PDB file of C-alpha atoms in Angstrom:
ATOM      1  CA  UNK N  16     -23.316  -5.420   9.099  1.00  0.00           C
ATOM      2  CA  UNK N  17     -25.491  -7.164   6.529  1.00  0.00           C
ATOM      3  CA  UNK N  18     -27.868  -8.325   9.244  1.00  0.00           C
ATOM      4  CA  UNK N  19     -28.190  -4.749  10.513  1.00  0.00           C
ATOM      5  CA  UNK N  20     -28.887  -3.503   6.992  1.00  0.00           C
ATOM      6  CA  UNK N  21     -31.515  -6.208   6.487  1.00  0.00           C
ATOM      7  CA  UNK N  22     -33.277  -5.175   9.704  1.00  0.00           C
ATOM      8  CA  UNK N  23     -33.284  -1.500   8.675  1.00  0.00           C
ATOM      9  CA  UNK N  24     -34.688  -2.306   5.237  1.00  0.00           C
ATOM     10  CA  UNK N  25     -37.337  -4.551   6.801  1.00  0.00           C
ATOM     11  CA  UNK N  26     -38.587  -1.729   9.016  1.00  0.00           C
ATOM     12  CA  UNK N  27     -38.073   0.949   6.350  1.00  0.00           C
ATOM     13  CA  UNK N  28     -38.835  -0.872   3.080  1.00  0.00           C
ATOM     14  CA  UNK N  29     -38.397   2.211   0.897  1.00  0.00           C
ATOM     15  CA  UNK N  30     -34.971   3.146   2.321  1.00  0.00           C
ATOM     16  CA  UNK N  31     -31.567   2.364   0.853  1.00  0.00           C
ATOM     17  CA  UNK N  32     -28.604   1.003   2.809  1.00  0.00           C
ATOM     18  CA  UNK N  33     -25.095   0.313   1.618  1.00  0.00           C
ATOM     19  CA  UNK N  34     -21.670  -0.493   3.068  1.00  0.00           C
ATOM     20  CA  UNK N  35     -18.918   2.091   3.425  1.00  0.00           C
ATOM     21  CA  UNK N  36     -16.898   1.912   0.218  1.00  0.00           C
ATOM     22  CA  UNK N  37     -13.734   3.207   1.892  1.00  0.00           C
ATOM     23  CA  UNK N  38     -13.687   0.453   4.504  1.00  0.00           C
ATOM     24  CA  UNK N  39     -14.673  -2.137   1.909  1.00  0.00           C
ATOM     25  CA  UNK N  40     -11.693  -1.316  -0.321  1.00  0.00           C
ATOM     26  CA  UNK N  41      -9.432  -1.060   2.732  1.00  0.00           C
ATOM     27  CA  UNK N  42     -10.406  -4.611   3.721  1.00  0.00           C
ATOM     28  CA  UNK N  43      -9.724  -5.672   0.141  1.00  0.00           C
ATOM     29  CA  UNK N  44      -6.201  -4.246   0.448  1.00  0.00           C
ATOM     30  CA  UNK N  45      -5.752  -5.932   3.833  1.00  0.00           C
ATOM     31  CA  UNK N  46      -6.642  -9.309   2.296  1.00  0.00           C
ATOM     32  CA  UNK N  47      -3.888  -8.879  -0.291  1.00  0.00           C
ATOM     33  CA  UNK N  48      -1.414  -7.734   2.353  1.00  0.00           C
ATOM     34  CA  UNK N  49      -2.175 -10.927   4.317  1.00  0.00           C
ATOM     35  CA  UNK N  50      -0.892 -13.156   1.486  1.00  0.00           C
ATOM     36  CA  UNK N  51       2.329 -14.799   2.814  1.00  0.00           C
ATOM     37  CA  UNK N  52       4.759 -13.309   0.283  1.00  0.00           C
ATOM     38  CA  UNK N  53       3.246  -9.823   0.455  1.00  0.00           C
ATOM     39  CA  UNK N  54       3.132 -10.012   4.264  1.00  0.00           C
ATOM     40  CA  UNK N  55       6.839 -10.918   4.363  1.00  0.00           C
ATOM     41  CA  UNK N  56       7.747  -7.964   2.137  1.00  0.00           C
ATOM     42  CA  UNK N  57       5.813  -5.625   4.431  1.00  0.00           C
ATOM     43  CA  UNK N  58       7.420  -7.172   7.525  1.00  0.00           C
ATOM     44  CA  UNK N  59      10.907  -6.727   5.998  1.00  0.00           C
ATOM     45  CA  UNK N  60      10.256  -3.050   5.361  1.00  0.00           C
ATOM     46  CA  UNK N  61       8.840  -2.568   8.848  1.00  0.00           C
ATOM     47  CA  UNK N  62      12.129  -3.998  10.135  1.00  0.00           C
ATOM     48  CA  UNK N  63      14.132  -1.551   8.003  1.00  0.00           C
ATOM     49  CA  UNK N  64      12.085   1.426   9.169  1.00  0.00           C
ATOM     50  CA  UNK N  65      12.223   0.343  12.816  1.00  0.00           C
ATOM     51  CA  UNK N  66      16.005  -0.102  12.896  1.00  0.00           C
ATOM     52  CA  UNK N  67      16.696   3.169  11.057  1.00  0.00           C
ATOM     53  CA  UNK N  68      14.344   5.175  13.259  1.00  0.00           C
ATOM     54  CA  UNK N  69      15.656   3.668  16.493  1.00  0.00           C
ATOM     55  CA  UNK N  70      19.328   4.194  15.665  1.00  0.00           C
ATOM     56  CA  UNK N  71      20.504   7.797  15.810  1.00  0.00           C
ATOM     57  CA  UNK N  72      23.527   7.150  13.602  1.00  0.00           C
ATOM     58  CA  UNK N  73      21.448   5.481  10.856  1.00  0.00           C
ATOM     59  CA  UNK N  74      18.763   8.159  10.973  1.00  0.00           C
ATOM     60  CA  UNK N  75      21.313  10.985  10.708  1.00  0.00           C
ATOM     61  CA  UNK N  76      23.269   9.273   7.938  1.00  0.00           C
ATOM     62  CA  UNK N  77      20.070   8.710   5.951  1.00  0.00           C
ATOM     63  CA  UNK N  78      19.459  12.475   5.893  1.00  0.00           C
ATOM     64  CA  UNK N  79      23.110  13.126   5.095  1.00  0.00           C
ATOM     65  CA  UNK N  80      23.045  10.647   2.194  1.00  0.00           C
ATOM     66  CA  UNK N  81      20.007  12.405   0.698  1.00  0.00           C
ATOM     67  CA  UNK N  82      21.613  15.833   1.002  1.00  0.00           C
ATOM     68  CA  UNK N  83      24.784  14.515  -0.594  1.00  0.00           C
ATOM     69  CA  UNK N  84      22.817  13.096  -3.520  1.00  0.00           C
ATOM     70  CA  UNK N  85      20.877  16.357  -3.910  1.00  0.00           C
ATOM     71  CA  UNK N  86      24.092  18.411  -3.891  1.00  0.00           C
ATOM     72  CA  UNK N  87      25.575  16.168  -6.583  1.00  0.00           C
ATOM     73  CA  UNK N  88      22.388  16.556  -8.638  1.00  0.00           C
ATOM     74  CA  UNK N  89      22.450  20.354  -8.370  1.00  0.00           C
ATOM     75  CA  UNK N  90      26.070  20.664  -9.474  1.00  0.00           C
ATOM     76  CA  UNK N  91      25.475  18.410 -12.479  1.00  0.00           C
ATOM     77  CA  UNK N  92      22.218  20.095 -13.509  1.00  0.00           C
ATOM     78  CA  UNK N  93      21.588  23.160 -15.639  1.00  0.00           C
ATOM     79  CA  UNK N  94      20.811  25.387 -12.615  1.00  0.00           C
ATOM     80  CA  UNK N  95      22.981  28.501 -12.671  1.00  0.00           C
ATOM     81  CA  UNK N  96      25.628  28.695  -9.959  1.00  0.00           C
ATOM     82  CA  UNK N  97      24.043  31.508  -7.930  1.00  0.00           C
ATOM     83  CA  UNK N  98      20.791  29.530  -7.614  1.00  0.00           C
ATOM     84  CA  UNK N  99      22.473  26.286  -6.530  1.00  0.00           C
ATOM     85  CA  UNK N 100      22.858  27.317  -2.896  1.00  0.00           C
ATOM     86  CA  UNK N 101      19.231  28.469  -2.678  1.00  0.00           C
ATOM     87  CA  UNK N 102      17.986  25.215  -4.177  1.00  0.00           C
ATOM     88  CA  UNK N 103      20.091  23.221  -1.717  1.00  0.00           C
ATOM     89  CA  UNK N 104      18.757  25.205   1.235  1.00  0.00           C
ATOM     90  CA  UNK N 105      15.188  24.552   0.104  1.00  0.00           C
ATOM     91  CA  UNK N 106      15.815  20.798  -0.169  1.00  0.00           C
ATOM     92  CA  UNK N 107      14.021  18.769   2.530  1.00  0.00           C
ATOM     93  CA  UNK N 108      15.154  15.161   3.050  1.00  0.00           C
ATOM     94  CA  UNK N 109      12.466  12.495   2.991  1.00  0.00           C
ATOM     95  CA  UNK N 110      11.610  10.790   6.258  1.00  0.00           C
ATOM     96  CA  UNK N 111      10.788   7.132   6.732  1.00  0.00           C
ATOM     97  CA  UNK N 112       7.093   6.248   6.865  1.00  0.00           C
ATOM     98  CA  UNK N 113       5.882   3.779   9.456  1.00  0.00           C
ATOM     99  CA  UNK N 114       2.961   1.432   8.862  1.00  0.00           C
ATOM    100  CA  UNK N 115       0.104   2.515  11.096  1.00  0.00           C
ATOM    101  CA  UNK N 116      -2.487   0.051  12.339  1.00  0.00           C
ATOM    102  CA  UNK N 117      -5.221   2.692  12.046  1.00  0.00           C
ATOM    103  CA  UNK N 118      -4.010   4.452   8.883  1.00  0.00           C
ATOM    104  CA  UNK N 119      -5.548   3.083   5.698  1.00  0.00           C
ATOM    105  CA  UNK N 120      -3.017   2.320   2.987  1.00  0.00           C
ATOM    106  CA  UNK N 121      -0.043   3.122   5.239  1.00  0.00           C
ATOM    107  CA  UNK N 122       1.735  -0.163   4.369  1.00  0.00           C
ATOM    108  CA  UNK N 123       1.707   0.923   0.711  1.00  0.00           C
ATOM    109  CA  UNK N 124       3.011   4.386   1.639  1.00  0.00           C
ATOM    110  CA  UNK N 125       5.837   2.760   3.602  1.00  0.00           C
ATOM    111  CA  UNK N 126       6.854   0.592   0.626  1.00  0.00           C
ATOM    112  CA  UNK N 127       6.771   3.534  -1.798  1.00  0.00           C
ATOM    113  CA  UNK N 128       8.850   5.744   0.510  1.00  0.00           C
ATOM    114  CA  UNK N 129      11.463   3.034   1.054  1.00  0.00           C
ATOM    115  CA  UNK N 130      11.719   2.573  -2.723  1.00  0.00           C
ATOM    116  CA  UNK N 131      12.330   6.311  -3.041  1.00  0.00           C
ATOM    117  CA  UNK N 132      15.050   6.043  -0.395  1.00  0.00           C
ATOM    118  CA  UNK N 133      16.622   2.857  -1.768  1.00  0.00           C
ATOM    119  CA  UNK N 134      19.911   4.489  -2.853  1.00  0.00           C
ATOM    120  CA  UNK N 135      20.207   6.483   0.361  1.00  0.00           C
ATOM    121  CA  UNK N 136      19.543   3.378   2.481  1.00  0.00           C
ATOM    122  CA  UNK N 137      22.222   1.503   0.553  1.00  0.00           C
ATOM    123  CA  UNK N 138      24.736   4.305   1.146  1.00  0.00           C
ATOM    124  CA  UNK N 139      24.090   4.175   4.875  1.00  0.00           C
ATOM    125  CA  UNK N 140      24.572   0.400   5.294  1.00  0.00           C
ATOM    126  CA  UNK N 141      27.767   0.527   3.187  1.00  0.00           C
ATOM    127  CA  UNK N 142      29.138   3.467   5.196  1.00  0.00           C
ATOM    128  CA  UNK N 143      32.684   2.918   6.456  1.00  0.00           C
ATOM    129  CA  UNK N 144      31.573   3.290  10.081  1.00  0.00           C
ATOM    130  CA  UNK N 145      28.421   1.157   9.832  1.00  0.00           C
ATOM    131  CA  UNK N 146      29.965  -1.895  11.495  1.00  0.00           C
ATOM    132  CA  UNK N 147      31.600   0.096  14.265  1.00  0.00           C
ATOM    133  CA  UNK N 148      28.608   2.326  15.059  1.00  0.00           C
ATOM    134  CA  UNK N 149      26.130  -0.563  14.991  1.00  0.00           C
ATOM    135  CA  UNK N 150      28.164  -2.812  17.283  1.00  0.00           C
ATOM    136  CA  UNK N 151      29.121  -5.361  14.616  1.00  0.00           C
ATOM    137  CA  UNK N 152      32.823  -4.572  14.908  1.00  0.00           C
ATOM    138  CA  UNK N 153      32.770  -4.875  18.710  1.00  0.00           C
ATOM    139  CA  UNK N 154      32.961  -8.643  18.580  1.00  0.00           C
ATOM    140  CA  UNK N 155      36.595  -9.738  18.812  1.00  0.00           C
ATOM    141  CA  UNK N 156      37.884 -12.218  16.270  1.00  0.00           C
ATOM    142  CA  UNK N 157      37.614 -15.798  17.455  1.00  0.00           C
ATOM    143  CA  UNK N 158      35.460 -15.015  20.508  1.00  0.00           C
ATOM    144  CA  UNK N 159      32.588 -17.429  20.982  1.00  0.00           C
ATOM    145  CA  UNK N 160      29.052 -16.048  21.059  1.00  0.00           C
ATOM    146  CA  UNK N 161      28.614 -17.376  24.612  1.00  0.00           C
ATOM    147  CA  UNK N 162      31.593 -15.355  25.820  1.00  0.00           C
ATOM    148  CA  UNK N 163      30.205 -12.208  24.262  1.00  0.00           C
ATOM    149  CA  UNK N 164      26.792 -12.890  25.794  1.00  0.00           C
ATOM    150  CA  UNK N 165      28.409 -13.268  29.233  1.00  0.00           C
ATOM    151  CA  UNK N 166      29.789  -9.723  28.928  1.00  0.00           C
ATOM    152  CA  UNK N 167      26.401  -8.311  27.865  1.00  0.00           C
ATOM    153  CA  UNK N 168      25.499  -6.332  30.992  1.00  0.00           C
ATOM    154  CA  UNK N 169      28.785  -4.427  31.224  1.00  0.00           C
ATOM    155  CA  UNK N 170      29.104  -3.900  27.480  1.00  0.00           C
ATOM    156  CA  UNK N 171      25.496  -2.801  27.087  1.00  0.00           C
ATOM    157  CA  UNK N 172      25.708  -0.233  29.888  1.00  0.00           C
ATOM    158  CA  UNK N 173      28.860   1.240  28.375  1.00  0.00           C
ATOM    159  CA  UNK N 174      27.279   1.236  24.930  1.00  0.00           C
ATOM    160  CA  UNK N 175      24.152   2.994  26.228  1.00  0.00           C
ATOM    161  CA  UNK N 176      26.158   5.688  27.997  1.00  0.00           C
ATOM    162  CA  UNK N 177      28.232   6.368  24.907  1.00  0.00           C
ATOM    163  CA  UNK N 178      25.491   6.430  22.273  1.00  0.00           C
ATOM    164  CA  UNK N 179      22.222   7.180  24.105  1.00  0.00           C
ATOM    165  CA  UNK N 180      20.290   4.589  22.109  1.00  0.00           C
ATOM    166  CA  UNK N 181      16.529   3.899  22.382  1.00  0.00           C
ATOM    167  CA  UNK N 182      15.367   1.750  25.308  1.00  0.00           C
ATOM    168  CA  UNK N 183      14.293  -1.051  22.974  1.00  0.00           C
ATOM    169  CA  UNK N 184      17.824  -1.337  21.610  1.00  0.00           C
ATOM    170  CA  UNK N 185      19.245  -1.603  25.134  1.00  0.00           C
ATOM    171  CA  UNK N 186      17.210  -4.706  25.873  1.00  0.00           C
ATOM    172  CA  UNK N 187      19.069  -6.564  23.149  1.00  0.00           C
ATOM    173  CA  UNK N 188      22.227  -8.457  23.925  1.00  0.00           C
ATOM    174  CA  UNK N 189      25.338  -7.490  21.988  1.00  0.00           C
ATOM    175  CA  UNK N 190      25.092 -10.727  20.000  1.00  0.00           C
ATOM    176  CA  UNK N 191      21.456 -10.061  19.110  1.00  0.00           C
ATOM    177  CA  UNK N 192      22.286  -6.514  18.008  1.00  0.00           C
ATOM    178  CA  UNK N 193      25.088  -7.808  15.824  1.00  0.00           C
ATOM    179  CA  UNK N 194      22.778 -10.305  14.160  1.00  0.00           C
ATOM    180  CA  UNK N 195      20.049  -7.724  13.558  1.00  0.00           C
ATOM    181  CA  UNK N 196      22.312  -5.107  12.020  1.00  0.00           C
ATOM    182  CA  UNK N 197      24.041  -7.702   9.848  1.00  0.00           C
ATOM    183  CA  UNK N 198      20.558  -8.829   8.713  1.00  0.00           C
ATOM    184  CA  UNK N 199      19.588  -5.197   8.094  1.00  0.00           C
ATOM    185  CA  UNK N 200      22.566  -4.664   5.808  1.00  0.00           C
ATOM    186  CA  UNK N 201      21.889  -7.878   3.891  1.00  0.00           C
ATOM    187  CA  UNK N 202      18.222  -6.961   3.523  1.00  0.00           C
ATOM    188  CA  UNK N 203      18.867  -3.447   2.200  1.00  0.00           C
ATOM    189  CA  UNK N 204      21.392  -4.816  -0.308  1.00  0.00           C
ATOM    190  CA  UNK N 205      19.106  -7.651  -1.485  1.00  0.00           C
ATOM    191  CA  UNK N 206      18.039  -6.735  -5.030  1.00  0.00           C
ATOM    192  CA  UNK N 207      15.501  -9.556  -5.133  1.00  0.00           C
ATOM    193  CA  UNK N 208      13.724  -8.016  -2.125  1.00  0.00           C
ATOM    194  CA  UNK N 209      13.537  -4.642  -3.888  1.00  0.00           C
ATOM    195  CA  UNK N 210      12.235  -6.241  -7.105  1.00  0.00           C
ATOM    196  CA  UNK N 211       9.532  -8.005  -5.093  1.00  0.00           C
ATOM    197  CA  UNK N 212       8.734  -4.731  -3.319  1.00  0.00           C
ATOM    198  CA  UNK N 213       8.171  -2.996  -6.650  1.00  0.00           C
ATOM    199  CA  UNK N 214       5.854  -5.796  -7.753  1.00  0.00           C
ATOM    200  CA  UNK N 215       3.803  -5.491  -4.548  1.00  0.00           C
ATOM    201  CA  UNK N 216       3.564  -1.726  -5.114  1.00  0.00           C
ATOM    202  CA  UNK N 217       2.352  -2.287  -8.689  1.00  0.00           C
ATOM    203  CA  UNK N 218      -0.128  -4.892  -7.446  1.00  0.00           C
ATOM    204  CA  UNK N 219      -1.697  -2.612  -4.837  1.00  0.00           C
ATOM    205  CA  UNK N 220      -1.518   0.675  -6.782  1.00  0.00           C
ATOM    206  CA  UNK N 221      -4.992   0.548  -8.475  1.00  0.00           C
ATOM    207  CA  UNK N 222      -6.681  -0.202  -5.140  1.00  0.00           C
ATOM    208  CA  UNK N 223      -4.789   2.598  -3.385  1.00  0.00           C
ATOM    209  CA  UNK N 224      -5.869   5.072  -6.093  1.00  0.00           C
ATOM    210  CA  UNK N 225      -9.451   3.812  -5.724  1.00  0.00           C
ATOM    211  CA  UNK N 226      -9.246   4.150  -1.922  1.00  0.00           C
ATOM    212  CA  UNK N 227      -7.985   7.734  -2.131  1.00  0.00           C
ATOM    213  CA  UNK N 228     -10.685   8.662  -4.662  1.00  0.00           C
ATOM    214  CA  UNK N 229     -13.346   7.267  -2.347  1.00  0.00           C
ATOM    215  CA  UNK N 230     -11.865   9.269   0.527  1.00  0.00           C
ATOM    216  CA  UNK N 231     -11.839  12.490  -1.501  1.00  0.00           C
ATOM    217  CA  UNK N 232     -14.574  15.094  -2.064  1.00  0.00           C
ATOM    218  CA  UNK N 233     -15.538  13.539  -5.408  1.00  0.00           C
ATOM    219  CA  UNK N 234     -19.011  12.063  -5.928  1.00  0.00           C
ATOM    220  CA  UNK N 235     -17.959   8.415  -6.209  1.00  0.00           C
ATOM    221  CA  UNK N 236     -21.205   6.421  -5.856  1.00  0.00           C
ATOM    222  CA  UNK N 237     -21.610   6.338  -9.636  1.00  0.00           C
ATOM    223  CA  UNK N 238     -18.015   5.147 -10.097  1.00  0.00           C
ATOM    224  CA  UNK N 239     -17.898   2.216  -7.657  1.00  0.00           C
ATOM    225  CA  UNK N 240     -19.613  -0.350  -9.909  1.00  0.00           C
ATOM    226  CA  UNK N 241     -17.441   0.374 -12.948  1.00  0.00           C
ATOM    227  CA  UNK N 242     -14.166   0.510 -10.989  1.00  0.00           C
ATOM    228  CA  UNK N 243     -14.790  -2.748  -9.140  1.00  0.00           C
ATOM    229  CA  UNK N 244     -15.987  -4.557 -12.250  1.00  0.00           C
ATOM    230  CA  UNK N 245     -12.893  -3.435 -14.187  1.00  0.00           C
ATOM    231  CA  UNK N 246     -10.547  -4.584 -11.433  1.00  0.00           C
ATOM    232  CA  UNK N 247     -12.151  -8.008 -10.966  1.00  0.00           C
ATOM    233  CA  UNK N 248     -13.016  -8.877 -14.587  1.00  0.00           C
ATOM    234  CA  UNK N 249     -11.121 -11.415 -16.671  1.00  0.00           C
ATOM    235  CA  UNK N 250      -8.407  -9.707 -18.669  1.00  0.00           C
ATOM    236  CA  UNK N 251      -9.189  -9.450 -22.377  1.00  0.00           C
ATOM    237  CA  UNK N 252      -7.224  -8.424 -25.427  1.00  0.00           C
ATOM    238  CA  UNK N 253      -7.296  -4.668 -25.849  1.00  0.00           C
ATOM    239  CA  UNK N 254      -7.890  -3.922 -22.159  1.00  0.00           C
ATOM    240  CA  UNK N 255      -6.295  -0.697 -20.999  1.00  0.00           C
ATOM    241  CA  UNK N 256      -5.517   0.853 -17.633  1.00  0.00           C
ATOM    242  CA  UNK N 257      -6.549  -1.238 -14.635  1.00  0.00           C
ATOM    243  CA  UNK N 258      -9.048  -3.422 -16.536  1.00  0.00           C
ATOM    244  CA  UNK N 259      -8.495  -7.070 -15.605  1.00  0.00           C
ATOM    245  CA  UNK N 260      -5.624  -5.994 -13.358  1.00  0.00           C
ATOM    246  CA  UNK N 261      -5.808  -8.912 -10.931  1.00  0.00           C
ATOM    247  CA  UNK N 262      -6.857 -11.684 -13.307  1.00  0.00           C
ATOM    248  CA  UNK N 263      -3.668 -11.298 -15.375  1.00  0.00           C
ATOM    249  CA  UNK N 264      -1.621 -12.403 -12.370  1.00  0.00           C
ATOM    250  CA  UNK N 265      -3.337 -15.787 -12.405  1.00  0.00           C
ATOM    251  CA  UNK N 266      -1.878 -16.842 -15.756  1.00  0.00           C
ATOM    252  CA  UNK N 267       0.822 -19.511 -15.377  1.00  0.00           C
ATOM    253  CA  UNK N 268       3.049 -17.799 -17.963  1.00  0.00           C
ATOM    254  CA  UNK N 269       2.783 -14.382 -16.286  1.00  0.00           C
ATOM    255  CA  UNK N 270       6.262 -13.146 -15.322  1.00  0.00           C
ATOM    256  CA  UNK N 271       6.107 -12.568 -11.591  1.00  0.00           C
ATOM    257  CA  UNK N 272       8.089 -13.083  -8.395  1.00  0.00           C
ATOM    258  CA  UNK N 273       4.892 -13.908  -6.512  1.00  0.00           C
ATOM    259  CA  UNK N 274       4.096 -17.642  -6.152  1.00  0.00           C
ATOM    260  CA  UNK N 275       1.479 -18.942  -8.585  1.00  0.00           C
ATOM    261  CA  UNK N 276      -0.897 -20.131  -5.845  1.00  0.00           C
ATOM    262  CA  UNK N 277      -0.982 -16.628  -4.324  1.00  0.00           C
ATOM    263  CA  UNK N 278      -1.405 -14.948  -7.710  1.00  0.00           C
ATOM    264  CA  UNK N 279      -4.343 -17.190  -8.536  1.00  0.00           C
ATOM    265  CA  UNK N 280      -6.108 -16.073  -5.350  1.00  0.00           C
ATOM    266  CA  UNK N 281      -5.988 -12.360  -6.225  1.00  0.00           C
ATOM    267  CA  UNK N 282      -9.033 -12.328  -8.494  1.00  0.00           C
ATOM    268  CA  UNK N 283     -10.943 -14.653  -6.169  1.00  0.00           C
ATOM    269  CA  UNK N 284     -10.341 -12.319  -3.203  1.00  0.00           C
ATOM    270  CA  UNK N 285     -11.333  -9.286  -5.293  1.00  0.00           C
ATOM    271  CA  UNK N 286     -14.609 -10.840  -6.439  1.00  0.00           C
ATOM    272  CA  UNK N 287     -15.473 -11.888  -2.873  1.00  0.00           C
ATOM    273  CA  UNK N 288     -14.860  -8.364  -1.582  1.00  0.00           C
ATOM    274  CA  UNK N 289     -16.847  -6.776  -4.413  1.00  0.00           C
ATOM    275  CA  UNK N 290     -19.771  -9.155  -3.839  1.00  0.00           C
ATOM    276  CA  UNK N 291     -19.790  -8.206  -0.169  1.00  0.00           C
ATOM    277  CA  UNK N 292     -19.647  -4.473  -0.915  1.00  0.00           C
ATOM    278  CA  UNK N 293     -22.143  -4.431  -3.814  1.00  0.00           C
ATOM    279  CA  UNK N 294     -25.730  -3.216  -3.464  1.00  0.00           C
ATOM    280  CA  UNK N 295     -28.364  -2.409  -6.154  1.00  0.00           C
ATOM    281  CA  UNK N 296     -27.757   1.281  -5.434  1.00  0.00           C
ATOM    282  CA  UNK N 297     -24.255   1.006  -6.925  1.00  0.00           C
ATOM    283  CA  UNK N 298     -25.721  -0.230 -10.210  1.00  0.00           C
ATOM    284  CA  UNK N 299     -28.415   2.459 -10.194  1.00  0.00           C
ATOM    285  CA  UNK N 300     -25.847   5.227  -9.608  1.00  0.00           C
ATOM    286  CA  UNK N 301     -23.658   3.685 -12.322  1.00  0.00           C
ATOM    287  CA  UNK N 302     -26.527   4.026 -14.812  1.00  0.00           C
ATOM    288  CA  UNK N 303     -27.119   7.655 -13.893  1.00  0.00           C
ATOM    289  CA  UNK N 304     -23.460   8.685 -13.962  1.00  0.00           C
ATOM    290  CA  UNK N 305     -23.299  11.419 -16.656  1.00  0.00           C
ATOM    291  CA  UNK N 306     -19.628  10.641 -17.315  1.00  0.00           C
ATOM    292  CA  UNK N 307     -20.622   7.134 -18.426  1.00  0.00           C
ATOM    293  CA  UNK N 308     -23.578   8.041 -20.656  1.00  0.00           C
ATOM    294  CA  UNK N 309     -21.944   6.356 -23.659  1.00  0.00           C
ATOM    295  CA  UNK N 310     -22.187   2.877 -22.070  1.00  0.00           C
ATOM    296  CA  UNK N 311     -25.088   0.520 -22.748  1.00  0.00           C
ATOM    297  CA  UNK N 312     -25.702  -0.189 -19.066  1.00  0.00           C
ATOM    298  CA  UNK N 313     -28.660  -2.527 -19.592  1.00  0.00           C
ATOM    299  CA  UNK N 314     -26.509  -4.870 -21.671  1.00  0.00           C
ATOM    300  CA  UNK N 315     -25.495  -6.212 -18.255  1.00  0.00           C
ATOM    301  CA  UNK N 316     -28.429  -8.240 -16.879  1.00  0.00           C
ATOM    302  CA  UNK N 317     -27.364  -7.690 -13.274  1.00  0.00           C
ATOM    303  CA  UNK N 318     -27.341  -3.907 -13.739  1.00  0.00           C
ATOM    304  CA  UNK N 319     -30.817  -3.966 -15.271  1.00  0.00           C
ATOM    305  CA  UNK N 320     -32.188  -6.068 -12.386  1.00  0.00           C
ATOM    306  CA  UNK N 321     -30.591  -3.755  -9.825  1.00  0.00           C
ATOM    307  CA  UNK N 322     -32.017  -0.716 -11.631  1.00  0.00           C
ATOM    308  CA  UNK N 323     -35.479  -2.271 -11.453  1.00  0.00           C
ATOM    309  CA  UNK N 324     -35.052  -3.041  -7.737  1.00  0.00           C
ATOM    310  CA  UNK N 325     -34.184   0.589  -6.999  1.00  0.00           C
ATOM    311  CA  UNK N 326     -36.951   1.888  -9.271  1.00  0.00           C
ATOM    312  CA  UNK N 327     -39.503  -0.195  -7.359  1.00  0.00           C
ATOM    313  CA  UNK N 328     -38.380   1.423  -4.092  1.00  0.00           C
ATOM    314  CA  UNK N 329     -38.482   4.912  -5.570  1.00  0.00           C
ATOM    315  CA  UNK N 330     -41.975   4.266  -6.927  1.00  0.00           C
ATOM    316  CA  UNK N 331     -43.317   2.824  -3.684  1.00  0.00           C
ATOM    317  CA  UNK N 332     -43.584  -0.680  -5.090  1.00  0.00           C
ATOM    318  CA  UNK N 333     -45.674   0.360  -8.124  1.00  0.00           C
ATOM    319  CA  UNK N 334     -44.619  -2.006 -10.920  1.00  0.00           C
ATOM    320  CA  UNK N 335     -46.087   0.161 -13.696  1.00  0.00           C
ATOM    321  CA  UNK N 336     -44.278   3.296 -12.527  1.00  0.00           C
ATOM    322  CA  UNK N 337     -41.031   1.368 -12.142  1.00  0.00           C
ATOM    323  CA  UNK N 338     -41.343  -0.027 -15.670  1.00  0.00           C
ATOM    324  CA  UNK N 339     -42.119   3.438 -17.010  1.00  0.00           C
ATOM    325  CA  UNK N 340     -38.978   4.749 -15.302  1.00  0.00           C
ATOM    326  CA  UNK N 341     -36.914   2.055 -17.001  1.00  0.00           C
ATOM    327  CA  UNK N 342     -38.455   2.878 -20.395  1.00  0.00           C
ATOM    328  CA  UNK N 343     -37.736   6.586 -19.876  1.00  0.00           C
ATOM    329  CA  UNK N 344     -34.146   5.780 -18.991  1.00  0.00           C
ATOM    330  CA  UNK N 345     -33.543   3.630 -22.037  1.00  0.00           C
TER     331      UNK N 345
END
């Protein structure tokens, strides 16, 4: 991409080229999602979503658990009795969100939705019929795994006829199904996994907000420089919002479930992505952003150099005109 931009600018010296901010931030998010611990959290949640969506009993019970919780909420709230039934009828259960390979930020959406459904998911895996309906209780006490595996074909055909499960489930042996649904229950009930999930959500949140702003109808060119600089800067005393968001993770005394070596890479990855995305036009638009008029933009040497680079292009390479533009701006 950079080579293509360089060729365009060589042939059209007074033109401006820049990378797509949306894809740049998306790649930034992908780099974080590729970190081993974050990748495992995402993989665990993909497993949860896959098993719940493929199993009719689990999918139905998930909706039922949400409706039950909503009904309990309505009867313990201040809503008058005659409105309770209407509110319950209007209630729509949340559905599980799958991570899509072509949907930007979908891994984050999946994590957030599963956090919202945490209590409902727990109710389903602790349901009295969970073991029976998921095949865990089919294994007779004392029977060796090899014996169960030998009966797979007959048992699986009978199981398929009775439940009408998805084709993918039918390819599993009874023993494999038992192991997967036992693992599913343990995973959903693992508080450490949910704590780590919340930390990953908090980690990615500023980038997801940035991504959605870039993908909106807002004029964002003048915001890119400031947002990226705030996210990648070293955290300082008095910083608010997302300023220094990723550098704070690198501190050894920072309370986190993420390994230190992965946390220390966050700022490095962010700076590398910002350097790849950055062009002088971002700095120029940053200077001209009316919402940031109170900032002394030229206090940053890089911004001033980028402003001059853009001014030279606007003025057809006339140094005097470019300097006059800078003077007028200041």
